[in-house]
PDB file of N, CA and C in Angstrom:
ATOM      1  N   UNK A 400       0.847  -1.178   0.000  1.00 77.00           N
ATOM      2  CA  UNK A 400       0.000   0.000   0.000  1.00 77.00           C
ATOM      3  C   UNK A 400       0.892   1.241   0.000  1.00 77.00           C
ATOM      4  N   UNK A 401       0.639   2.134  -0.882  1.00 87.00           N
ATOM      5  CA  UNK A 401       1.400   3.378  -0.971  1.00 87.00           C
ATOM      6  C   UNK A 401       0.663   4.495  -0.241  1.00 87.00           C
ATOM      7  N   UNK A 402       1.412   5.299   0.471  1.00 93.00           N
ATOM      8  CA  UNK A 402       0.857   6.473   1.131  1.00 93.00           C
ATOM      9  C   UNK A 402       1.467   7.713   0.494  1.00 93.00           C
ATOM     10  N   UNK A 403       0.656   8.736   0.337  1.00 95.00           N
ATOM     11  CA  UNK A 403       1.116   9.990  -0.256  1.00 95.00           C
ATOM     12  C   UNK A 403       1.148  11.054   0.838  1.00 95.00           C
ATOM     13  N   UNK A 404       2.243  11.780   0.913  1.00 96.00           N
ATOM     14  CA  UNK A 404       2.390  12.860   1.883  1.00 96.00           C
ATOM     15  C   UNK A 404       2.360  14.193   1.157  1.00 96.00           C
ATOM     16  N   UNK A 405       1.469  15.078   1.609  1.00 96.00           N
ATOM     17  CA  UNK A 405       1.329  16.409   1.041  1.00 96.00           C
ATOM     18  C   UNK A 405       1.625  17.417   2.145  1.00 96.00           C
ATOM     19  N   UNK A 406       2.474  18.391   1.850  1.00 96.00           N
ATOM     20  CA  UNK A 406       2.853  19.404   2.829  1.00 96.00           C
ATOM     21  C   UNK A 406       2.190  20.722   2.467  1.00 96.00           C
ATOM     22  N   UNK A 407       1.392  21.248   3.382  1.00 96.00           N
ATOM     23  CA  UNK A 407       0.732  22.534   3.151  1.00 96.00           C
ATOM     24  C   UNK A 407       1.669  23.685   3.500  1.00 96.00           C
ATOM     25  N   UNK A 408       1.477  24.856   2.894  1.00 96.00           N
ATOM     26  CA  UNK A 408       2.344  26.015   3.166  1.00 96.00           C
ATOM     27  C   UNK A 408       2.404  26.378   4.654  1.00 96.00           C
ATOM     28  N   UNK A 409       1.301  26.202   5.366  1.00 96.00           N
ATOM     29  CA  UNK A 409       1.272  26.516   6.802  1.00 96.00           C
ATOM     30  C   UNK A 409       2.298  25.677   7.561  1.00 96.00           C
ATOM     31  N   UNK A 410       2.462  24.423   7.154  1.00 96.00           N
ATOM     32  CA  UNK A 410       3.448  23.547   7.792  1.00 96.00           C
ATOM     33  C   UNK A 410       4.855  24.111   7.586  1.00 96.00           C
ATOM     34  N   UNK A 411       5.173  24.513   6.374  1.00 96.00           N
ATOM     35  CA  UNK A 411       6.501  25.056   6.084  1.00 96.00           C
ATOM     36  C   UNK A 411       6.773  26.322   6.903  1.00 96.00           C
ATOM     37  N   UNK A 412       5.773  27.173   7.046  1.00 96.00           N
ATOM     38  CA  UNK A 412       5.933  28.417   7.809  1.00 96.00           C
ATOM     39  C   UNK A 412       6.238  28.124   9.276  1.00 96.00           C
ATOM     40  N   UNK A 413       5.474  27.217   9.863  1.00 96.00           N
ATOM     41  CA  UNK A 413       5.678  26.923  11.287  1.00 96.00           C
ATOM     42  C   UNK A 413       6.976  26.145  11.505  1.00 96.00           C
ATOM     43  N   UNK A 414       7.353  25.308  10.560  1.00 96.00           N
ATOM     44  CA  UNK A 414       8.598  24.548  10.676  1.00 96.00           C
ATOM     45  C   UNK A 414       9.795  25.485  10.679  1.00 96.00           C
ATOM     46  N   UNK A 415       9.782  26.503   9.832  1.00 96.00           N
ATOM     47  CA  UNK A 415      10.915  27.438   9.732  1.00 96.00           C
ATOM     48  C   UNK A 415      11.095  28.278  10.992  1.00 96.00           C
ATOM     49  N   UNK A 416      10.066  28.384  11.810  1.00 96.00           N
ATOM     50  CA  UNK A 416      10.158  29.161  13.045  1.00 96.00           C
ATOM     51  C   UNK A 416      10.862  28.388  14.161  1.00 96.00           C
ATOM     52  N   UNK A 417      11.021  27.081  13.990  1.00 96.00           N
ATOM     53  CA  UNK A 417      11.648  26.248  15.011  1.00 96.00           C
ATOM     54  C   UNK A 417      13.170  26.302  14.893  1.00 96.00           C
ATOM     55  N   UNK A 418      13.876  25.968  15.981  1.00 96.00           N
ATOM     56  CA  UNK A 418      15.335  25.880  15.902  1.00 96.00           C
ATOM     57  C   UNK A 418      15.767  24.834  14.866  1.00 96.00           C
ATOM     58  N   UNK A 419      16.942  25.046  14.300  1.00 97.00           N
ATOM     59  CA  UNK A 419      17.454  24.202  13.211  1.00 97.00           C
ATOM     60  C   UNK A 419      17.489  22.722  13.591  1.00 97.00           C
ATOM     61  N   UNK A 420      17.917  22.397  14.809  1.00 97.00           N
ATOM     62  CA  UNK A 420      18.007  20.988  15.213  1.00 97.00           C
ATOM     63  C   UNK A 420      16.628  20.332  15.269  1.00 97.00           C
ATOM     64  N   UNK A 421      15.616  21.073  15.696  1.00 96.00           N
ATOM     65  CA  UNK A 421      14.255  20.531  15.730  1.00 96.00           C
ATOM     66  C   UNK A 421      13.701  20.377  14.320  1.00 96.00           C
ATOM     67  N   UNK A 422      14.026  21.322  13.438  1.00 96.00           N
ATOM     68  CA  UNK A 422      13.603  21.198  12.036  1.00 96.00           C
ATOM     69  C   UNK A 422      14.151  19.904  11.432  1.00 96.00           C
ATOM     70  N   UNK A 423      15.433  19.663  11.662  1.00 97.00           N
ATOM     71  CA  UNK A 423      16.073  18.461  11.117  1.00 97.00           C
ATOM     72  C   UNK A 423      15.460  17.195  11.702  1.00 97.00           C
ATOM     73  N   UNK A 424      15.165  17.209  12.988  1.00 97.00           N
ATOM     74  CA  UNK A 424      14.545  16.061  13.648  1.00 97.00           C
ATOM     75  C   UNK A 424      13.175  15.762  13.031  1.00 97.00           C
ATOM     76  N   UNK A 425      12.391  16.787  12.778  1.00 97.00           N
ATOM     77  CA  UNK A 425      11.056  16.622  12.205  1.00 97.00           C
ATOM     78  C   UNK A 425      11.136  16.100  10.774  1.00 97.00           C
ATOM     79  N   UNK A 426      12.010  16.693   9.972  1.00 96.00           N
ATOM     80  CA  UNK A 426      12.158  16.260   8.581  1.00 96.00           C
ATOM     81  C   UNK A 426      12.616  14.804   8.525  1.00 96.00           C
ATOM     82  N   UNK A 427      13.546  14.411   9.396  1.00 97.00           N
ATOM     83  CA  UNK A 427      14.030  13.026   9.420  1.00 97.00           C
ATOM     84  C   UNK A 427      12.915  12.064   9.806  1.00 97.00           C
ATOM     85  N   UNK A 428      12.134  12.428  10.803  1.00 97.00           N
ATOM     86  CA  UNK A 428      11.043  11.564  11.260  1.00 97.00           C
ATOM     87  C   UNK A 428      10.004  11.369  10.153  1.00 97.00           C
ATOM     88  N   UNK A 429       9.623  12.446   9.485  1.00 96.00           N
ATOM     89  CA  UNK A 429       8.647  12.341   8.400  1.00 96.00           C
ATOM     90  C   UNK A 429       9.223  11.499   7.264  1.00 96.00           C
ATOM     91  N   UNK A 430      10.505  11.703   6.964  1.00 96.00           N
ATOM     92  CA  UNK A 430      11.157  10.919   5.914  1.00 96.00           C
ATOM     93  C   UNK A 430      11.160   9.438   6.258  1.00 96.00           C
ATOM     94  N   UNK A 431      11.492   9.114   7.499  1.00 96.00           N
ATOM     95  CA  UNK A 431      11.510   7.710   7.940  1.00 96.00           C
ATOM     96  C   UNK A 431      10.119   7.094   7.867  1.00 96.00           C
ATOM     97  N   UNK A 432       9.120   7.822   8.336  1.00 95.00           N
ATOM     98  CA  UNK A 432       7.760   7.293   8.355  1.00 95.00           C
ATOM     99  C   UNK A 432       7.196   7.161   6.944  1.00 95.00           C
ATOM    100  N   UNK A 433       7.576   8.063   6.053  1.00 94.00           N
ATOM    101  CA  UNK A 433       7.040   8.000   4.687  1.00 94.00           C
ATOM    102  C   UNK A 433       7.514   6.753   3.937  1.00 94.00           C
ATOM    103  N   UNK A 434       8.518   6.087   4.451  1.00 95.00           N
ATOM    104  CA  UNK A 434       9.018   4.850   3.828  1.00 95.00           C
ATOM    105  C   UNK A 434       8.194   3.627   4.214  1.00 95.00           C
ATOM    106  N   UNK A 435       7.350   3.752   5.215  1.00 94.00           N
ATOM    107  CA  UNK A 435       6.511   2.635   5.668  1.00 94.00           C
ATOM    108  C   UNK A 435       5.395   2.438   4.654  1.00 94.00           C
ATOM    109  N   UNK A 436       5.206   1.212   4.207  1.00 93.00           N
ATOM    110  CA  UNK A 436       4.251   0.923   3.128  1.00 93.00           C
ATOM    111  C   UNK A 436       3.043   0.104   3.576  1.00 93.00           C
ATOM    112  N   UNK A 437       2.870  -0.070   4.888  1.00 94.00           N
ATOM    113  CA  UNK A 437       1.732  -0.863   5.352  1.00 94.00           C
ATOM    114  C   UNK A 437       1.034  -0.169   6.522  1.00 94.00           C
ATOM    115  N   UNK A 438       0.063  -0.816   7.086  1.00 93.00           N
ATOM    116  CA  UNK A 438      -0.761  -0.224   8.147  1.00 93.00           C
ATOM    117  C   UNK A 438       0.015   0.050   9.431  1.00 93.00           C
ATOM    118  N   UNK A 439       1.235  -0.468   9.550  1.00 94.00           N
ATOM    119  CA  UNK A 439       2.019  -0.198  10.750  1.00 94.00           C
ATOM    120  C   UNK A 439       2.389   1.283  10.865  1.00 94.00           C
ATOM    121  N   UNK A 440       2.161   2.053   9.823  1.00 95.00           N
ATOM    122  CA  UNK A 440       2.404   3.499   9.873  1.00 95.00           C
ATOM    123  C   UNK A 440       1.571   4.142  10.986  1.00 95.00           C
ATOM    124  N   UNK A 441       0.440   3.527  11.307  1.00 94.00           N
ATOM    125  CA  UNK A 441      -0.448   4.081  12.336  1.00 94.00           C
ATOM    126  C   UNK A 441       0.035   3.795  13.752  1.00 94.00           C
ATOM    127  N   UNK A 442       1.179   3.127  13.894  1.00 95.00           N
ATOM    128  CA  UNK A 442       1.827   3.050  15.205  1.00 95.00           C
ATOM    129  C   UNK A 442       2.441   4.400  15.551  1.00 95.00           C
ATOM    130  N   UNK A 443       2.734   5.196  14.539  1.00 96.00           N
ATOM    131  CA  UNK A 443       3.365   6.499  14.731  1.00 96.00           C
ATOM    132  C   UNK A 443       2.385   7.653  14.541  1.00 96.00           C
ATOM    133  N   UNK A 444       1.574   7.559  13.505  1.00 96.00           N
ATOM    134  CA  UNK A 444       0.593   8.604  13.216  1.00 96.00           C
ATOM    135  C   UNK A 444      -0.718   8.193  13.875  1.00 96.00           C
ATOM    136  N   UNK A 445      -1.001   8.832  14.999  1.00 95.00           N
ATOM    137  CA  UNK A 445      -2.132   8.435  15.845  1.00 95.00           C
ATOM    138  C   UNK A 445      -3.357   9.309  15.572  1.00 95.00           C
ATOM    139  N   UNK A 446      -4.540   8.704  15.647  1.00 95.00           N
ATOM    140  CA  UNK A 446      -5.760   9.510  15.492  1.00 95.00           C
ATOM    141  C   UNK A 446      -5.974  10.393  16.724  1.00 95.00           C
ATOM    142  N   UNK A 447      -6.533  11.559  16.500  1.00 93.00           N
ATOM    143  CA  UNK A 447      -6.885  12.433  17.612  1.00 93.00           C
ATOM    144  C   UNK A 447      -8.173  11.929  18.249  1.00 93.00           C
ATOM    145  N   UNK A 448      -8.310  12.101  19.547  1.00 88.00           N
ATOM    146  CA  UNK A 448      -9.532  11.702  20.238  1.00 88.00           C
ATOM    147  C   UNK A 448     -10.724  12.482  19.681  1.00 88.00           C
ATOM    148  N   UNK A 449     -10.503  13.758  19.417  1.00 84.00           N
ATOM    149  CA  UNK A 449     -11.514  14.618  18.784  1.00 84.00           C
ATOM    150  C   UNK A 449     -10.790  15.380  17.689  1.00 84.00           C
ATOM    151  N   UNK A 450     -11.383  15.442  16.517  1.00 72.00           N
ATOM    152  CA  UNK A 450     -10.718  16.188  15.455  1.00 72.00           C
ATOM    153  C   UNK A 450     -10.665  17.663  15.836  1.00 72.00           C
ATOM    154  N   UNK A 451      -9.587  18.309  15.438  1.00 81.00           N
ATOM    155  CA  UNK A 451      -9.369  19.727  15.736  1.00 81.00           C
ATOM    156  C   UNK A 451      -9.409  20.456  14.400  1.00 81.00           C
ATOM    157  N   UNK A 452     -10.559  20.965  14.040  1.00 86.00           N
ATOM    158  CA  UNK A 452     -10.704  21.572  12.715  1.00 86.00           C
ATOM    159  C   UNK A 452     -10.599  20.488  11.663  1.00 86.00           C
ATOM    160  N   UNK A 453      -9.682  20.665  10.723  1.00 90.00           N
ATOM    161  CA  UNK A 453      -9.500  19.645   9.687  1.00 90.00           C
ATOM    162  C   UNK A 453      -8.506  18.573  10.118  1.00 90.00           C
ATOM    163  N   UNK A 454      -7.810  18.774  11.231  1.00 92.00           N
ATOM    164  CA  UNK A 454      -6.813  17.816  11.690  1.00 92.00           C
ATOM    165  C   UNK A 454      -7.487  16.573  12.237  1.00 92.00           C
ATOM    166  N   UNK A 455      -7.013  15.410  11.826  1.00 93.00           N
ATOM    167  CA  UNK A 455      -7.577  14.157  12.308  1.00 93.00           C
ATOM    168  C   UNK A 455      -6.552  13.267  12.992  1.00 93.00           C
ATOM    169  N   UNK A 456      -5.260  13.480  12.716  1.00 95.00           N
ATOM    170  CA  UNK A 456      -4.187  12.644  13.253  1.00 95.00           C
ATOM    171  C   UNK A 456      -3.004  13.501  13.680  1.00 95.00           C
ATOM    172  N   UNK A 457      -2.121  12.894  14.485  1.00 95.00           N
ATOM    173  CA  UNK A 457      -0.931  13.604  14.948  1.00 95.00           C
ATOM    174  C   UNK A 457       0.273  12.676  14.919  1.00 95.00           C
ATOM    175  N   UNK A 458       1.432  13.289  14.878  1.00 96.00           N
ATOM    176  CA  UNK A 458       2.699  12.582  14.959  1.00 96.00           C
ATOM    177  C   UNK A 458       3.528  13.286  16.019  1.00 96.00           C
ATOM    178  N   UNK A 459       4.058  12.536  16.960  1.00 96.00           N
ATOM    179  CA  UNK A 459       4.876  13.118  18.015  1.00 96.00           C
ATOM    180  C   UNK A 459       6.335  13.099  17.569  1.00 96.00           C
ATOM    181  N   UNK A 460       6.984  14.251  17.655  1.00 96.00           N
ATOM    182  CA  UNK A 460       8.412  14.359  17.367  1.00 96.00           C
ATOM    183  C   UNK A 460       9.019  15.251  18.442  1.00 96.00           C
ATOM    184  N   UNK A 461       9.671  14.646  19.413  1.00 94.00           N
ATOM    185  CA  UNK A 461      10.237  15.407  20.523  1.00 94.00           C
ATOM    186  C   UNK A 461       9.149  16.143  21.271  1.00 94.00           C
ATOM    187  N   UNK A 462       9.334  17.447  21.444  1.00 93.00           N
ATOM    188  CA  UNK A 462       8.342  18.278  22.136  1.00 93.00           C
ATOM    189  C   UNK A 462       7.345  18.916  21.179  1.00 93.00           C
ATOM    190  N   UNK A 463       7.314  18.430  19.958  1.00 96.00           N
ATOM    191  CA  UNK A 463       6.418  18.990  18.941  1.00 96.00           C
ATOM    192  C   UNK A 463       5.391  17.958  18.507  1.00 96.00           C
ATOM    193  N   UNK A 464       4.280  18.475  18.023  1.00 96.00           N
ATOM    194  CA  UNK A 464       3.246  17.628  17.436  1.00 96.00           C
ATOM    195  C   UNK A 464       3.013  18.103  16.013  1.00 96.00           C
ATOM    196  N   UNK A 465       2.967  17.156  15.101  1.00 97.00           N
ATOM    197  CA  UNK A 465       2.685  17.457  13.706  1.00 97.00           C
ATOM    198  C   UNK A 465       1.264  16.990  13.453  1.00 97.00           C
ATOM    199  N   UNK A 466       0.431  17.875  12.947  1.00 95.00           N
ATOM    200  CA  UNK A 466      -0.973  17.558  12.743  1.00 95.00           C
ATOM    201  C   UNK A 466      -1.274  17.295  11.274  1.00 95.00           C
ATOM    202  N   UNK A 467      -2.056  16.245  11.047  1.00 94.00           N
ATOM    203  CA  UNK A 467      -2.385  15.747   9.721  1.00 94.00           C
ATOM    204  C   UNK A 467      -3.884  15.720   9.513  1.00 94.00           C
ATOM    205  N   UNK A 468      -4.259  15.710   8.269  1.00 95.00           N
ATOM    206  CA  UNK A 468      -5.600  15.290   7.878  1.00 95.00           C
ATOM    207  C   UNK A 468      -5.370  14.056   7.013  1.00 95.00           C
ATOM    208  N   UNK A 469      -5.925  12.937   7.440  1.00 94.00           N
ATOM    209  CA  UNK A 469      -5.754  11.688   6.706  1.00 94.00           C
ATOM    210  C   UNK A 469      -7.039  11.404   5.942  1.00 94.00           C
ATOM    211  N   UNK A 470      -6.898  11.291   4.626  1.00 92.00           N
ATOM    212  CA  UNK A 470      -8.030  10.957   3.766  1.00 92.00           C
ATOM    213  C   UNK A 470      -7.578   9.793   2.900  1.00 92.00           C
ATOM    214  N   UNK A 471      -8.092   8.610   3.215  1.00 91.00           N
ATOM    215  CA  UNK A 471      -7.677   7.423   2.474  1.00 91.00           C
ATOM    216  C   UNK A 471      -6.191   7.180   2.655  1.00 91.00           C
ATOM    217  N   UNK A 472      -5.435   7.177   1.573  1.00 92.00           N
ATOM    218  CA  UNK A 472      -3.989   6.954   1.628  1.00 92.00           C
ATOM    219  C   UNK A 472      -3.204   8.254   1.574  1.00 92.00           C
ATOM    220  N   UNK A 473      -3.890   9.384   1.650  1.00 95.00           N
ATOM    221  CA  UNK A 473      -3.228  10.685   1.576  1.00 95.00           C
ATOM    222  C   UNK A 473      -3.071  11.274   2.975  1.00 95.00           C
ATOM    223  N   UNK A 474      -1.836  11.587   3.327  1.00 96.00           N
ATOM    224  CA  UNK A 474      -1.519  12.240   4.592  1.00 96.00           C
ATOM    225  C   UNK A 474      -1.189  13.692   4.276  1.00 96.00           C
ATOM    226  N   UNK A 475      -2.103  14.588   4.617  1.00 96.00           N
ATOM    227  CA  UNK A 475      -1.922  16.010   4.360  1.00 96.00           C
ATOM    228  C   UNK A 475      -1.386  16.647   5.642  1.00 96.00           C
ATOM    229  N   UNK A 476      -0.152  17.123   5.592  1.00 97.00           N
ATOM    230  CA  UNK A 476       0.504  17.668   6.777  1.00 97.00           C
ATOM    231  C   UNK A 476       0.186  19.150   6.872  1.00 97.00           C
ATOM    232  N   UNK A 477      -0.479  19.521   7.971  1.00 96.00           N
ATOM    233  CA  UNK A 477      -0.998  20.874   8.121  1.00 96.00           C
ATOM    234  C   UNK A 477      -0.117  21.784   8.953  1.00 96.00           C
ATOM    235  N   UNK A 478       0.374  21.301  10.092  1.00 94.00           N
ATOM    236  CA  UNK A 478       0.993  22.220  11.038  1.00 94.00           C
ATOM    237  C   UNK A 478       1.909  21.475  11.989  1.00 94.00           C
ATOM    238  N   UNK A 479       2.867  22.194  12.558  1.00 96.00           N
ATOM    239  CA  UNK A 479       3.684  21.679  13.649  1.00 96.00           C
ATOM    240  C   UNK A 479       3.566  22.669  14.798  1.00 96.00           C
ATOM    241  N   UNK A 480       3.259  22.137  15.982  1.00 94.00           N
ATOM    242  CA  UNK A 480       3.007  22.978  17.152  1.00 94.00           C
ATOM    243  C   UNK A 480       3.732  22.367  18.351  1.00 94.00           C
ATOM    244  N   UNK A 481       4.277  23.207  19.185  1.00 92.00           N
ATOM    245  CA  UNK A 481       4.896  22.737  20.429  1.00 92.00           C
ATOM    246  C   UNK A 481       3.835  22.014  21.267  1.00 92.00           C
ATOM    247  N   UNK A 482       4.256  20.965  21.928  1.00 86.00           N
ATOM    248  CA  UNK A 482       3.323  20.142  22.692  1.00 86.00           C
ATOM    249  C   UNK A 482       2.548  20.953  23.724  1.00 86.00           C
ATOM    250  N   UNK A 483       3.241  21.863  24.417  1.00 83.00           N
ATOM    251  CA  UNK A 483       2.570  22.630  25.481  1.00 83.00           C
ATOM    252  C   UNK A 483       1.463  23.515  24.939  1.00 83.00           C
ATOM    253  N   UNK A 484       1.519  23.876  23.661  1.00 86.00           N
ATOM    254  CA  UNK A 484       0.513  24.738  23.058  1.00 86.00           C
ATOM    255  C   UNK A 484      -0.479  23.986  22.177  1.00 86.00           C
ATOM    256  N   UNK A 485      -0.200  22.732  21.896  1.00 80.00           N
ATOM    257  CA  UNK A 485      -0.948  21.989  20.879  1.00 80.00           C
ATOM    258  C   UNK A 485      -2.417  21.726  21.228  1.00 80.00           C
ATOM    259  N   UNK A 486      -2.700  21.483  22.466  1.00 69.00           N
ATOM    260  CA  UNK A 486      -4.050  21.025  22.814  1.00 69.00           C
ATOM    261  C   UNK A 486      -4.842  22.065  23.599  1.00 69.00           C
ATOM    262  N   UNK A 487      -4.458  23.318  23.497  1.00 67.00           N
ATOM    263  CA  UNK A 487      -5.167  24.392  24.210  1.00 67.00           C
ATOM    264  C   UNK A 487      -6.424  24.776  23.464  1.00 67.00           C
TER     265      UNK A 487
END
């Protein structure tokens, strides 16, 4: 099964605001996860208990959360937010 990852402009804007080491950590994690070709991808990309706007899933990377909208096999990456601010 192939999964497609789409990055929205909002994600790029918020990613650039983070320190360089955190940016690299996030890019590496997404790159590693995008190589997974089966349902085990959902061990990392977890559904939200309640959807937050269009966001339906999240990925934890250090102290940051990356929010996705998952539609079928398409993972649309919307935003990256610090954990302390993510669920307010």
